[in-house]
PDB file of C-alpha atoms in Angstrom:
ATOM      1  CA  UNK E   1      15.623 -12.901  26.225  1.00 55.00           C
ATOM      2  CA  UNK E   2      12.293 -12.890  24.368  1.00 59.00           C
ATOM      3  CA  UNK E   3      12.411  -9.127  23.859  1.00 63.00           C
ATOM      4  CA  UNK E   4      15.942  -9.306  22.406  1.00 62.00           C
ATOM      5  CA  UNK E   5      15.082 -12.118  19.984  1.00 62.00           C
ATOM      6  CA  UNK E   6      11.933 -10.230  19.003  1.00 61.00           C
ATOM      7  CA  UNK E   7      13.986  -7.087  18.292  1.00 63.00           C
ATOM      8  CA  UNK E   8      16.432  -9.085  16.145  1.00 63.00           C
ATOM      9  CA  UNK E   9      13.573 -10.639  14.160  1.00 62.00           C
ATOM     10  CA  UNK E  10      11.993  -7.212  13.709  1.00 60.00           C
ATOM     11  CA  UNK E  11      15.188  -5.658  12.310  1.00 60.00           C
ATOM     12  CA  UNK E  12      15.655  -8.642   9.967  1.00 65.00           C
ATOM     13  CA  UNK E  13      12.061  -8.533   8.695  1.00 62.00           C
ATOM     14  CA  UNK E  14      11.883  -4.709   8.512  1.00 78.00           C
ATOM     15  CA  UNK E  15      13.208  -4.195   4.913  1.00 80.00           C
ATOM     16  CA  UNK E  16      10.877  -6.869   3.502  1.00 81.00           C
ATOM     17  CA  UNK E  17       7.958  -5.472   5.479  1.00 85.00           C
ATOM     18  CA  UNK E  18       8.753  -1.945   4.276  1.00 86.00           C
ATOM     19  CA  UNK E  19       8.832  -3.006   0.609  1.00 88.00           C
ATOM     20  CA  UNK E  20       5.552  -4.888   1.095  1.00 90.00           C
ATOM     21  CA  UNK E  21       3.966  -1.830   2.708  1.00 91.00           C
ATOM     22  CA  UNK E  22       5.150   0.363  -0.180  1.00 92.00           C
ATOM     23  CA  UNK E  23       3.736  -2.139  -2.682  1.00 94.00           C
ATOM     24  CA  UNK E  24       0.368  -2.156  -0.919  1.00 95.00           C
ATOM     25  CA  UNK E  25       0.347   1.657  -0.731  1.00 95.00           C
ATOM     26  CA  UNK E  26       1.165   2.013  -4.448  1.00 96.00           C
ATOM     27  CA  UNK E  27      -1.494  -0.535  -5.459  1.00 97.00           C
ATOM     28  CA  UNK E  28      -4.018   1.186  -3.195  1.00 96.00           C
ATOM     29  CA  UNK E  29      -3.248   4.599  -4.683  1.00 97.00           C
ATOM     30  CA  UNK E  30      -3.441   3.232  -8.238  1.00 98.00           C
ATOM     31  CA  UNK E  31      -6.852   1.675  -7.530  1.00 98.00           C
ATOM     32  CA  UNK E  32      -8.023   4.875  -5.800  1.00 98.00           C
ATOM     33  CA  UNK E  33      -7.038   7.101  -8.727  1.00 97.00           C
ATOM     34  CA  UNK E  34      -8.442   4.696 -11.347  1.00 97.00           C
ATOM     35  CA  UNK E  35     -11.793   4.668  -9.497  1.00 98.00           C
ATOM     36  CA  UNK E  36     -11.777   8.493  -9.390  1.00 98.00           C
ATOM     37  CA  UNK E  37     -10.921   8.640 -13.110  1.00 97.00           C
ATOM     38  CA  UNK E  38     -13.742   6.200 -13.943  1.00 97.00           C
ATOM     39  CA  UNK E  39     -16.205   8.206 -11.840  1.00 97.00           C
ATOM     40  CA  UNK E  40     -15.193  11.481 -13.531  1.00 97.00           C
ATOM     41  CA  UNK E  41     -15.465   9.860 -16.981  1.00 96.00           C
ATOM     42  CA  UNK E  42     -18.923   8.466 -16.163  1.00 95.00           C
ATOM     43  CA  UNK E  43     -20.165  11.844 -14.882  1.00 95.00           C
ATOM     44  CA  UNK E  44     -18.692  13.601 -17.939  1.00 94.00           C
ATOM     45  CA  UNK E  45     -20.263  11.095 -20.368  1.00 92.00           C
ATOM     46  CA  UNK E  46     -23.675  11.196 -18.637  1.00 91.00           C
ATOM     47  CA  UNK E  47     -23.750  14.992 -18.502  1.00 86.00           C
TER      48      UNK E  47
END
């Protein structure tokens, strides 16, 4: 009984969870690339 209800909840939550995961991934990538860009700019300016 518990397993079945858990499965139902999981399938219901899945789309929301997926969109949240994608949002987090995109934000993480954006931050990652902006940090790399800033680092490259700083190195280029210093040198």
